[in-house]
N, CA, C and O atoms as a GROMACS GRO file, in nm:
protein
  556
    1MET      N    1   3.746   8.481   8.360
    1MET     CA    2   3.869   8.408   8.331
    1MET      C    3   3.926   8.459   8.199
    1MET      O    4   3.856   8.461   8.098
    2PRO      N    5   4.055   8.500   8.199
    2PRO     CA    6   4.113   8.552   8.074
    2PRO      C    7   4.129   8.440   7.971
    2PRO      O    8   4.147   8.323   8.004
    3ALA      N    9   4.122   8.481   7.845
    3ALA     CA   10   4.140   8.384   7.736
    3ALA      C   11   4.285   8.337   7.731
    3ALA      O   12   4.376   8.408   7.773
    4ALA      N   13   4.303   8.218   7.681
    4ALA     CA   14   4.439   8.165   7.665
    4ALA      C   15   4.511   8.248   7.558
    4ALA      O   16   4.447   8.299   7.467
    5PRO      N   17   4.644   8.261   7.570
    5PRO     CA   18   4.719   8.334   7.467
    5PRO      C   19   4.701   8.268   7.330
    5PRO      O   20   4.685   8.147   7.320
    6LEU      N   21   4.705   8.350   7.226
    6LEU     CA   22   4.696   8.300   7.089
    6LEU      C   23   4.816   8.212   7.054
    6LEU      O   24   4.803   8.114   6.981
    7ALA      N   25   4.932   8.250   7.106
    7ALA     CA   26   5.056   8.179   7.075
    7ALA      C   27   5.158   8.211   7.182
    7ALA      O   28   5.140   8.302   7.262
    8SER      N   29   5.265   8.133   7.181
    8SER     CA   30   5.377   8.155   7.271
    8SER      C   31   5.502   8.177   7.186
    8SER      O   32   5.528   8.102   7.092
    9VAL      N   33   5.579   8.282   7.219
    9VAL     CA   34   5.697   8.317   7.142
    9VAL      C   35   5.819   8.317   7.234
    9VAL      O   36   5.815   8.372   7.343
   10LEU      N   37   5.926   8.254   7.187
   10LEU     CA   38   6.054   8.252   7.258
   10LEU      C   39   6.158   8.324   7.172
   10LEU      O   40   6.181   8.286   7.058
   11PHE      N   41   6.219   8.427   7.229
   11PHE     CA   42   6.328   8.499   7.162
   11PHE      C   43   6.460   8.451   7.221
   11PHE      O   44   6.476   8.445   7.343
   12VAL      N   45   6.554   8.416   7.134
   12VAL     CA   46   6.682   8.363   7.179
   12VAL      C   47   6.798   8.438   7.114
   12VAL      O   48   6.804   8.451   6.991
   13CYS      N   49   6.889   8.487   7.196
   13CYS     CA   50   7.018   8.537   7.147
   13CYS      C   51   7.125   8.484   7.242
   13CYS      O   52   7.093   8.419   7.342
   14VAL      N   53   7.248   8.510   7.214
   14VAL     CA   54   7.356   8.448   7.290
   14VAL      C   55   7.350   8.487   7.438
   14VAL      O   56   7.344   8.399   7.525
   15HIS      N   57   7.350   8.617   7.467
   15HIS     CA   58   7.360   8.662   7.606
   15HIS      C   59   7.225   8.698   7.669
   15HIS      O   60   7.219   8.725   7.789
   16ASN      N   61   7.118   8.698   7.591
   16ASN     CA   62   6.984   8.737   7.641
   16ASN      C   63   6.993   8.870   7.714
   16ASN      O   64   6.932   8.889   7.820
   17ALA      N   65   7.071   8.961   7.657
   17ALA     CA   66   7.095   9.089   7.723
   17ALA      C   67   7.060   9.209   7.636
   17ALA      O   68   7.061   9.322   7.685
   18GLY      N   69   7.031   9.186   7.509
   18GLY     CA   70   7.004   9.300   7.420
   18GLY      C   71   6.888   9.273   7.326
   18GLY      O   72   6.774   9.308   7.355
   19ARG      N   73   6.918   9.209   7.212
   19ARG     CA   74   6.818   9.190   7.108
   19ARG      C   75   6.696   9.114   7.158
   19ARG      O   76   6.583   9.159   7.138
   20SER      N   77   6.717   9.000   7.223
   20SER     CA   78   6.603   8.919   7.267
   20SER      C   79   6.524   8.990   7.376
   20SER      O   80   6.402   8.974   7.384
   21GLN      N   81   6.590   9.066   7.460
   21GLN     CA   82   6.519   9.140   7.565
   21GLN      C   83   6.437   9.254   7.504
   21GLN      O   84   6.325   9.280   7.548
   22MET      N   85   6.493   9.322   7.405
   22MET     CA   86   6.416   9.429   7.339
   22MET      C   87   6.295   9.369   7.266
   22MET      O   88   6.185   9.425   7.273
   23ALA      N   89   6.315   9.258   7.198
   23ALA     CA   90   6.204   9.192   7.126
   23ALA      C   91   6.095   9.150   7.224
   23ALA      O   92   5.977   9.173   7.199
   24ALA      N   93   6.134   9.088   7.335
   24ALA     CA   94   6.037   9.045   7.435
   24ALA      C   95   5.964   9.166   7.494
   24ALA      O   96   5.842   9.161   7.516
   25GLY      N   97   6.037   9.273   7.518
   25GLY     CA   98   5.975   9.395   7.571
   25GLY      C   99   5.872   9.453   7.476
   25GLY      O  100   5.762   9.489   7.517
   26PHE      N  101   5.907   9.461   7.348
   26PHE     CA  102   5.812   9.513   7.248
   26PHE      C  103   5.690   9.423   7.236
   26PHE      O  104   5.577   9.472   7.232
   27LEU      N  105   5.712   9.292   7.230
   27LEU     CA  106   5.598   9.201   7.211
   27LEU      C  107   5.504   9.208   7.331
   27LEU      O  108   5.382   9.212   7.313
   28SER      N  109   5.557   9.209   7.451
   28SER     CA  110   5.472   9.221   7.570
   28SER      C  111   5.398   9.354   7.570
   28SER      O  112   5.279   9.359   7.603
   29HIS      N  113   5.466   9.460   7.534
   29HIS     CA  114   5.408   9.595   7.533
   29HIS      C  115   5.298   9.608   7.428
   29HIS      O  116   5.192   9.664   7.455
   30LEU      N  117   5.324   9.556   7.308
   30LEU     CA  118   5.231   9.575   7.196
   30LEU      C  119   5.118   9.472   7.192
   30LEU      O  120   5.008   9.504   7.146
   31ALA      N  121   5.142   9.352   7.240
   31ALA     CA  122   5.041   9.246   7.231
   31ALA      C  123   4.972   9.219   7.365
   31ALA      O  124   4.869   9.152   7.370
   32GLY      N  125   5.027   9.272   7.472
   32GLY     CA  126   4.968   9.246   7.603
   32GLY      C  127   4.971   9.097   7.633
   32GLY      O  128   5.068   9.028   7.603
   33ASP      N  129   4.863   9.048   7.694
   33ASP     CA  130   4.860   8.906   7.730
   33ASP      C  131   4.802   8.818   7.619
   33ASP      O  132   4.777   8.699   7.642
   34ARG      N  133   4.780   8.874   7.501
   34ARG     CA  134   4.731   8.793   7.388
   34ARG      C  135   4.835   8.693   7.341
   34ARG      O  136   4.802   8.588   7.286
   35ILE      N  137   4.964   8.727   7.364
   35ILE     CA  138   5.073   8.640   7.320
   35ILE      C  139   5.166   8.619   7.440
   35ILE      O  140   5.208   8.715   7.505
   36GLU      N  141   5.197   8.494   7.468
   36GLU     CA  142   5.290   8.461   7.577
   36GLU      C  143   5.433   8.486   7.528
   36GLU      O  144   5.469   8.447   7.417
   37VAL      N  145   5.513   8.551   7.611
   37VAL     CA  146   5.647   8.594   7.570
   37VAL      C  147   5.752   8.534   7.662
   37VAL      O  148   5.739   8.539   7.785
   38ARG      N  149   5.858   8.477   7.601
   38ARG     CA  150   5.974   8.428   7.674
   38ARG      C  151   6.099   8.480   7.603
   38ARG      O  152   6.096   8.512   7.484
   39SER      N  153   6.208   8.487   7.677
   39SER     CA  154   6.338   8.514   7.615
   39SER      C  155   6.444   8.438   7.692
   39SER      O  156   6.429   8.410   7.811
   40ALA      N  157   6.552   8.404   7.622
   40ALA     CA  158   6.659   8.327   7.685
   40ALA      C  159   6.787   8.343   7.603
   40ALA      O  160   6.784   8.394   7.491
   41GLY      N  161   6.896   8.298   7.661
   41GLY     CA  162   7.024   8.304   7.592
   41GLY      C  163   7.101   8.174   7.604
   41GLY      O  164   7.089   8.104   7.705
   42SER      N  165   7.179   8.143   7.502
   42SER     CA  166   7.260   8.021   7.507
   42SER      C  167   7.374   8.035   7.608
   42SER      O  168   7.415   7.936   7.669
   43ILE      N  169   7.424   8.158   7.626
   43ILE     CA  170   7.525   8.187   7.728
   43ILE      C  171   7.483   8.320   7.792
   43ILE      O  172   7.538   8.425   7.758
   44PRO      N  173   7.385   8.317   7.884
   44PRO     CA  174   7.328   8.442   7.934
   44PRO      C  175   7.430   8.532   8.003
   44PRO      O  176   7.522   8.486   8.071
   45GLY      N  177   7.412   8.661   7.982
   45GLY     CA  178   7.498   8.760   8.045
   45GLY      C  179   7.458   8.784   8.190
   45GLY      O  180   7.368   8.718   8.243
   46ASP      N  181   7.526   8.879   8.254
   46ASP     CA  182   7.498   8.912   8.394
   46ASP      C  183   7.382   9.008   8.409
   46ASP      O  184   7.312   9.008   8.511
   47GLN      N  185   7.362   9.092   8.307
   47GLN     CA  186   7.256   9.194   8.314
   47GLN      C  187   7.214   9.233   8.173
   47GLN      O  188   7.284   9.206   8.076
   48VAL      N  189   7.098   9.297   8.164
   48VAL     CA  190   7.052   9.348   8.036
   48VAL      C  191   7.137   9.470   8.000
   48VAL      O  192   7.170   9.552   8.086
   49ASN      N  193   7.172   9.480   7.873
   49ASN     CA  194   7.254   9.589   7.822
   49ASN      C  195   7.190   9.724   7.859
   49ASN      O  196   7.077   9.751   7.820
   50PRO      N  197   7.262   9.809   7.934
   50PRO     CA  198   7.206   9.939   7.975
   50PRO      C  199   7.166  10.028   7.856
   50PRO      O  200   7.070  10.105   7.866
   51SER      N  201   7.236  10.017   7.744
   51SER     CA  202   7.199  10.095   7.626
   51SER      C  203   7.067  10.046   7.567
   51SER      O  204   6.988  10.126   7.516
   52ALA      N  205   7.042   9.916   7.573
   52ALA     CA  206   6.914   9.860   7.528
   52ALA      C  207   6.802   9.908   7.619
   52ALA      O  208   6.695   9.944   7.572
   53VAL      N  209   6.827   9.907   7.750
   53VAL     CA  210   6.727   9.955   7.846
   53VAL      C  211   6.692  10.101   7.816
   53VAL      O  212   6.574  10.137   7.813
   54GLU      N  213   6.793  10.183   7.795
   54GLU     CA  214   6.772  10.325   7.769
   54GLU      C  215   6.698  10.348   7.636
   54GLU      O  216   6.607  10.429   7.629
   55ALA      N  217   6.738  10.276   7.532
   55ALA     CA  218   6.675  10.291   7.400
   55ALA      C  219   6.527  10.253   7.408
   55ALA      O  220   6.443  10.318   7.346
   56MET      N  221   6.494  10.148   7.481
   56MET     CA  222   6.355  10.104   7.494
   56MET      C  223   6.275  10.204   7.578
   56MET      O  224   6.158  10.232   7.549
   57LYS      N  225   6.337  10.258   7.681
   57LYS     CA  226   6.271  10.357   7.767
   57LYS      C  227   6.228  10.479   7.685
   57LYS      O  228   6.123  10.538   7.712
   58GLU      N  229   6.307  10.515   7.586
   58GLU     CA  230   6.273  10.628   7.500
   58GLU      C  231   6.139  10.609   7.429
   58GLU      O  232   6.072  10.706   7.394
   59LEU      N  233   6.100  10.483   7.409
   59LEU     CA  234   5.972  10.453   7.342
   59LEU      C  235   5.865  10.408   7.441
   59LEU      O  236   5.760  10.357   7.401
   60GLY      N  237   5.892  10.426   7.569
   60GLY     CA  238   5.793  10.393   7.671
   60GLY      C  239   5.784  10.246   7.706
   60GLY      O  240   5.682  10.202   7.761
   61VAL      N  241   5.888  10.169   7.676
   61VAL     CA  242   5.890  10.026   7.709
   61VAL      C  243   5.999  10.003   7.814
   61VAL      O  244   6.117  10.027   7.789
   62ASP      N  245   5.957   9.957   7.931
   62ASP     CA  246   6.050   9.941   8.043
   62ASP      C  247   6.098   9.796   8.052
   62ASP      O  248   6.021   9.706   8.085
   63ILE      N  249   6.227   9.775   8.024
   63ILE     CA  250   6.286   9.641   8.039
   63ILE      C  251   6.394   9.643   8.147
   63ILE      O  252   6.478   9.553   8.154
   64ALA      N  253   6.392   9.746   8.231
   64ALA     CA  254   6.497   9.762   8.333
   64ALA      C  255   6.501   9.647   8.434
   64ALA      O  256   6.607   9.616   8.487
   65ASP      N  257   6.387   9.585   8.460
   65ASP     CA  258   6.384   9.476   8.558
   65ASP      C  259   6.407   9.338   8.497
   65ASP      O  260   6.411   9.238   8.568
   66ALA      N  261   6.424   9.333   8.366
   66ALA     CA  262   6.446   9.204   8.299
   66ALA      C  263   6.582   9.147   8.339
   66ALA      O  264   6.677   9.221   8.362
   67GLN      N  265   6.588   9.015   8.346
   67GLN     CA  266   6.712   8.945   8.380
   67GLN      C  267   6.743   8.842   8.272
   67GLN      O  268   6.653   8.770   8.228
   68PRO      N  269   6.869   8.833   8.228
   68PRO     CA  270   6.905   8.727   8.132
   68PRO      C  271   6.877   8.589   8.190
   68PRO      O  272   6.902   8.564   8.308
   69LYS      N  273   6.824   8.501   8.107
   69LYS     CA  274   6.789   8.365   8.148
   69LYS      C  275   6.855   8.264   8.055
   69LYS      O  276   6.879   8.293   7.937
   70VAL      N  277   6.883   8.148   8.108
   70VAL     CA  278   6.946   8.042   8.029
   70VAL      C  279   6.840   7.974   7.941
   70VAL      O  280   6.726   7.952   7.984
   71LEU      N  281   6.880   7.943   7.820
   71LEU     CA  282   6.794   7.871   7.727
   71LEU      C  283   6.777   7.728   7.775
   71LEU      O  284   6.874   7.658   7.801
   72THR      N  285   6.651   7.684   7.785
   72THR     CA  286   6.624   7.546   7.826
   72THR      C  287   6.543   7.476   7.716
   72THR      O  288   6.472   7.539   7.639
   73THR      N  289   6.557   7.345   7.713
   73THR     CA  290   6.479   7.264   7.621
   73THR      C  291   6.330   7.284   7.649
   73THR      O  292   6.249   7.288   7.556
   74GLU      N  293   6.293   7.296   7.777
   74GLU     CA  294   6.154   7.314   7.815
   74GLU      C  295   6.095   7.443   7.758
   74GLU      O  296   5.980   7.444   7.714
   75ALA      N  297   6.173   7.551   7.757
   75ALA     CA  298   6.124   7.678   7.703
   75ALA      C  299   6.096   7.665   7.553
   75ALA      O  300   5.998   7.720   7.502
   76VAL      N  301   6.183   7.593   7.483
   76VAL     CA  302   6.161   7.572   7.339
   76VAL      C  303   6.037   7.486   7.318
   76VAL      O  304   5.954   7.518   7.233
   77GLN      N  305   6.025   7.378   7.393
   77GLN     CA  306   5.911   7.288   7.378
   77GLN      C  307   5.778   7.359   7.407
   77GLN      O  308   5.677   7.325   7.346
   78ALA      N  309   5.779   7.455   7.498
   78ALA     CA  310   5.656   7.525   7.538
   78ALA      C  311   5.620   7.640   7.445
   78ALA      O  312   5.518   7.706   7.467
   79SER      N  313   5.700   7.666   7.343
   79SER     CA  314   5.679   7.781   7.255
   79SER      C  315   5.631   7.739   7.117
   79SER      O  316   5.674   7.637   7.063
   80ASP      N  317   5.541   7.820   7.060
   80ASP     CA  318   5.494   7.797   6.923
   80ASP      C  319   5.592   7.855   6.821
   80ASP      O  320   5.614   7.797   6.715
   81TYR      N  321   5.648   7.969   6.855
   81TYR     CA  322   5.745   8.038   6.769
   81TYR      C  323   5.877   8.047   6.844
   81TYR      O  324   5.880   8.082   6.962
   82VAL      N  325   5.987   8.015   6.775
   82VAL     CA  326   6.120   8.030   6.832
   82VAL      C  327   6.197   8.121   6.737
   82VAL      O  328   6.223   8.085   6.622
   83ILE      N  329   6.232   8.238   6.788
   83ILE     CA  330   6.299   8.338   6.705
   83ILE      C  331   6.441   8.356   6.755
   83ILE      O  332   6.463   8.405   6.865
   84THR      N  333   6.536   8.314   6.672
   84THR     CA  334   6.677   8.324   6.709
   84THR      C  335   6.738   8.451   6.652
   84THR      O  336   6.696   8.500   6.547
   85MET      N  337   6.837   8.501   6.723
   85MET     CA  338   6.905   8.624   6.686
   85MET      C  339   7.055   8.605   6.707
   85MET      O  340   7.116   8.672   6.790
   86GLY      N  341   7.111   8.514   6.632
   86GLY     CA  342   7.255   8.495   6.641
   86GLY      C  343   7.299   8.388   6.738
   86GLY      O  344   7.416   8.388   6.778
   87CYS      N  345   7.210   8.296   6.780
   87CYS     CA  346   7.256   8.191   6.872
   87CYS      C  347   7.302   8.068   6.796
   87CYS      O  348   7.348   7.971   6.858
   88GLY      N  349   7.292   8.070   6.666
   88GLY     CA  350   7.344   7.961   6.585
   88GLY      C  351   7.279   7.828   6.616
   88GLY      O  352   7.157   7.820   6.628
   89ASP      N  353   7.361   7.725   6.629
   89ASP     CA  354   7.311   7.589   6.648
   89ASP      C  355   7.278   7.556   6.794
   89ASP      O  356   7.245   7.442   6.824
   90ALA      N  357   7.287   7.653   6.884
   90ALA     CA  358   7.265   7.625   7.025
   90ALA      C  359   7.118   7.599   7.056
   90ALA      O  360   7.086   7.545   7.162
   91CYS      N  361   7.028   7.636   6.966
   91CYS     CA  362   6.885   7.623   6.991
   91CYS      C  363   6.836   7.485   6.948
   91CYS      O  364   6.851   7.448   6.832
   92PRO      N  365   6.776   7.409   7.041
   92PRO     CA  366   6.725   7.277   7.003
   92PRO      C  367   6.607   7.289   6.906
   92PRO      O  368   6.530   7.385   6.912
   93ILE      N  369   6.594   7.194   6.817
   93ILE     CA  370   6.489   7.194   6.716
   93ILE      C  371   6.386   7.087   6.749
   93ILE      O  372   6.420   6.971   6.773
   94PHE      N  373   6.260   7.127   6.751
   94PHE     CA  374   6.150   7.034   6.774
   94PHE      C  375   6.049   7.048   6.661
   94PHE      O  376   6.023   7.159   6.615
   95PRO      N  377   5.991   6.937   6.616
   95PRO     CA  378   5.889   6.944   6.512
   95PRO      C  379   5.766   7.022   6.559
   95PRO      O  380   5.732   7.021   6.678
   96GLY      N  381   5.701   7.090   6.465
   96GLY     CA  382   5.578   7.160   6.495
   96GLY      C  383   5.597   7.303   6.544
   96GLY      O  384   5.498   7.374   6.565
   97LYS      N  385   5.720   7.345   6.561
   97LYS     CA  386   5.748   7.483   6.602
   97LYS      C  387   5.778   7.565   6.477
   97LYS      O  388   5.827   7.511   6.378
   98LYS      N  389   5.749   7.693   6.482
   98LYS     CA  390   5.787   7.781   6.373
   98LYS      C  391   5.917   7.850   6.415
   98LYS      O  392   5.921   7.924   6.513
   99TYR      N  393   6.023   7.825   6.338
   99TYR     CA  394   6.153   7.884   6.367
   99TYR      C  395   6.180   7.998   6.270
   99TYR      O  396   6.163   7.984   6.149
  100LEU      N  397   6.223   8.110   6.324
  100LEU     CA  398   6.264   8.225   6.244
  100LEU      C  399   6.401   8.267   6.292
  100LEU      O  400   6.430   8.263   6.412
  101ASP      N  401   6.486   8.308   6.200
  101ASP     CA  402   6.617   8.361   6.239
  101ASP      C  403   6.623   8.506   6.193
  101ASP      O  404   6.622   8.534   6.074
  102TRP      N  405   6.630   8.597   6.288
  102TRP     CA  406   6.637   8.738   6.258
  102TRP      C  407   6.783   8.781   6.265
  102TRP      O  408   6.843   8.783   6.372
  103ALA      N  409   6.839   8.815   6.149
  103ALA     CA  410   6.977   8.864   6.143
  103ALA      C  411   6.977   9.010   6.187
  103ALA      O  412   6.940   9.100   6.111
  104LEU      N  413   7.018   9.032   6.311
  104LEU     CA  414   7.022   9.166   6.368
  104LEU      C  415   7.159   9.192   6.426
  104LEU      O  416   7.222   9.102   6.482
  105GLU      N  417   7.206   9.314   6.412
  105GLU     CA  418   7.335   9.351   6.468
  105GLU      C  419   7.330   9.336   6.621
  105GLU      O  420   7.229   9.367   6.684
  106ASP      N  421   7.439   9.289   6.678
  106ASP     CA  422   7.448   9.271   6.823
  106ASP      C  423   7.474   9.407   6.889
  106ASP      O  424   7.572   9.474   6.854
  107PRO      N  425   7.389   9.449   6.983
  107PRO     CA  426   7.409   9.579   7.048
  107PRO      C  427   7.513   9.577   7.160
  107PRO      O  428   7.538   9.680   7.222
  108ALA      N  429   7.574   9.462   7.186
  108ALA     CA  430   7.672   9.452   7.296
  108ALA      C  431   7.784   9.554   7.279
  108ALA      O  432   7.844   9.565   7.172
  109GLY      N  433   7.810   9.628   7.386
  109GLY     CA  434   7.920   9.724   7.387
  109GLY      C  435   7.894   9.853   7.310
  109GLY      O  436   7.983   9.936   7.298
  110LYS      N  437   7.772   9.871   7.259
  110LYS     CA  438   7.739   9.990   7.182
  110LYS      C  439   7.663  10.089   7.269
  110LYS      O  440   7.592  10.052   7.362
  111GLY      N  441   7.679  10.216   7.236
  111GLY     CA  442   7.606  10.322   7.304
  111GLY      C  443   7.463  10.330   7.252
  111GLY      O  444   7.428  10.267   7.152
  112VAL      N  445   7.381  10.407   7.321
  112VAL     CA  446   7.239  10.416   7.287
  112VAL      C  447   7.217  10.465   7.144
  112VAL      O  448   7.121  10.424   7.079
  113ASP      N  449   7.303  10.553   7.094
  113ASP     CA  450   7.288  10.602   6.956
  113ASP      C  451   7.300  10.489   6.855
  113ASP      O  452   7.231  10.489   6.753
  114SER      N  453   7.386  10.392   6.883
  114SER     CA  454   7.404  10.278   6.793
  114SER      C  455   7.297  10.171   6.814
  114SER      O  456   7.271  10.090   6.725
  115VAL      N  457   7.235  10.170   6.931
  115VAL     CA  458   7.133  10.071   6.962
  115VAL      C  459   6.997  10.109   6.902
  115VAL      O  460   6.917  10.022   6.869
  116ARG      N  461   6.971  10.239   6.887
  116ARG     CA  462   6.840  10.284   6.836
  116ARG      C  463   6.802  10.219   6.703
  116ARG      O  464   6.689  10.172   6.691
  117PRO      N  465   6.891  10.214   6.602
  117PRO     CA  466   6.850  10.151   6.475
  117PRO      C  467   6.819  10.002   6.491
  117PRO      O  468   6.731   9.950   6.422
  118ILE      N  469   6.890   9.933   6.580
  118ILE     CA  470   6.863   9.791   6.606
  118ILE      C  471   6.725   9.780   6.672
  118ILE      O  472   6.644   9.696   6.633
  119ARG      N  473   6.700   9.864   6.770
  119ARG     CA  474   6.570   9.868   6.838
  119ARG      C  475   6.456   9.890   6.738
  119ARG      O  476   6.354   9.822   6.743
  120ASP      N  477   6.475   9.985   6.648
  120ASP     CA  478   6.370  10.018   6.552
  120ASP      C  479   6.344   9.903   6.455
  120ASP      O  480   6.230   9.879   6.416
  121GLU      N  481   6.450   9.832   6.416
  121GLU     CA  482   6.434   9.714   6.328
  121GLU      C  483   6.358   9.604   6.402
  121GLU      O  484   6.272   9.538   6.344
  122ILE      N  485   6.390   9.585   6.529
  122ILE     CA  486   6.320   9.484   6.609
  122ILE      C  487   6.172   9.521   6.620
  122ILE      O  488   6.086   9.434   6.604
  123LYS      N  489   6.141   9.647   6.645
  123LYS     CA  490   6.002   9.691   6.658
  123LYS      C  491   5.924   9.661   6.529
  123LYS      O  492   5.812   9.612   6.534
  124THR      N  493   5.984   9.691   6.415
  124THR     CA  494   5.919   9.663   6.286
  124THR      C  495   5.891   9.514   6.271
  124THR      O  496   5.782   9.476   6.228
  125ARG      N  497   5.988   9.431   6.307
  125ARG     CA  498   5.969   9.286   6.296
  125ARG      C  499   5.864   9.235   6.394
  125ARG      O  500   5.788   9.144   6.362
  126ILE      N  501   5.858   9.294   6.513
  126ILE     CA  502   5.758   9.254   6.613
  126ILE      C  503   5.618   9.289   6.564
  126ILE      O  504   5.525   9.210   6.578
  127GLU      N  505   5.602   9.406   6.506
  127GLU     CA  506   5.471   9.446   6.454
  127GLU      C  507   5.425   9.348   6.346
  127GLU      O  508   5.307   9.311   6.342
  128ALA      N  509   5.515   9.308   6.258
  128ALA     CA  510   5.481   9.210   6.154
  128ALA      C  511   5.448   9.074   6.216
  128ALA      O  512   5.357   9.005   6.170
  129LEU      N  513   5.522   9.035   6.319
  129LEU     CA  514   5.497   8.908   6.387
  129LEU      C  515   5.358   8.907   6.451
  129LEU      O  516   5.286   8.808   6.442
  130ILE      N  517   5.322   9.016   6.517
  130ILE     CA  518   5.190   9.025   6.579
  130ILE      C  519   5.081   9.010   6.473
  130ILE      O  520   4.982   8.939   6.494
  131THR      N  521   5.098   9.077   6.360
  131THR     CA  522   5.001   9.066   6.251
  131THR      C  523   4.990   8.922   6.203
  131THR      O  524   4.879   8.872   6.182
  132GLU      N  525   5.104   8.854   6.187
  132GLU     CA  526   5.104   8.713   6.144
  132GLU      C  527   5.032   8.625   6.245
  132GLU      O  528   4.949   8.542   6.207
  133ILE      N  529   5.062   8.642   6.372
  133ILE     CA  530   5.000   8.560   6.476
  133ILE      C  531   4.850   8.586   6.481
  133ILE      O  532   4.771   8.492   6.490
  134ASP      N  533   4.810   8.713   6.476
  134ASP     CA  534   4.667   8.746   6.478
  134ASP      C  535   4.595   8.684   6.359
  134ASP      O  536   4.484   8.632   6.374
  135THR      N  537   4.657   8.689   6.243
  135THR     CA  538   4.596   8.633   6.122
  135THR      C  539   4.591   8.480   6.130
  135THR      O  540   4.487   8.420   6.101
  136ARG      N  541   4.700   8.419   6.167
  136ARG     CA  542   4.710   8.274   6.172
  136ARG      C  543   4.620   8.213   6.280
  136ARG      O  544   4.565   8.105   6.262
  137HIS      N  545   4.607   8.283   6.393
  137HIS     CA  546   4.535   8.225   6.506
  137HIS      C  547   4.399   8.290   6.528
  137HIS      O  548   4.335   8.269   6.632
  138GLY      N  549   4.354   8.369   6.431
  138GLY     CA  550   4.217   8.420   6.431
  138GLY      C  551   4.181   8.522   6.536
  138GLY      O  552   4.072   8.516   6.593
  139ALA      N  553   4.270   8.615   6.563
  139ALA     CA  554   4.237   8.720   6.661
  139ALA      C  555   4.148   8.826   6.599
  139ALA      O  556   4.110   8.921   6.667
   0.00000   0.00000   0.00000
C-alpha cells in the first residue's frame, strides 16, 4: 500500500490554462506521488495555453492532456497549500491552510519564447516548495 502524500497543493490562476498548469505539471513531475497536486481557475479557459504546453515539453514535462478546471470550495478545503497566481480575491480562505501568492507574468497570448522565462521561474519556485514540504512534513 503506497504511503499517503506528505501534503496537498492547489495551484490557482484565473484561466487555469498557463501558470497553474505549468506549476502542477512541475510538481507532479518532480515530486511524484509524494505530494498531491490540484489546479483550478476562477474563470477557467477552454484549453491549456499551447505555448505553455510546448515550453514544458522542452523540459520533458507533458501537460498536453491537462484540462482547465473550475475552482471549487471543496478543492481549497482539501488542500494544505493554496498557491494563487493572479486570481485575486476569487479564492476562498479557510483557516489552517498555507496561502502563497506567486506574482508571475501571465503567459496568455504569448509565444513560447516569452513563456520560457515564466516557466523557469515557476520551476524554481516549485523546487523550493518541494524542499519546504519535505522539511516541514519530515520526508
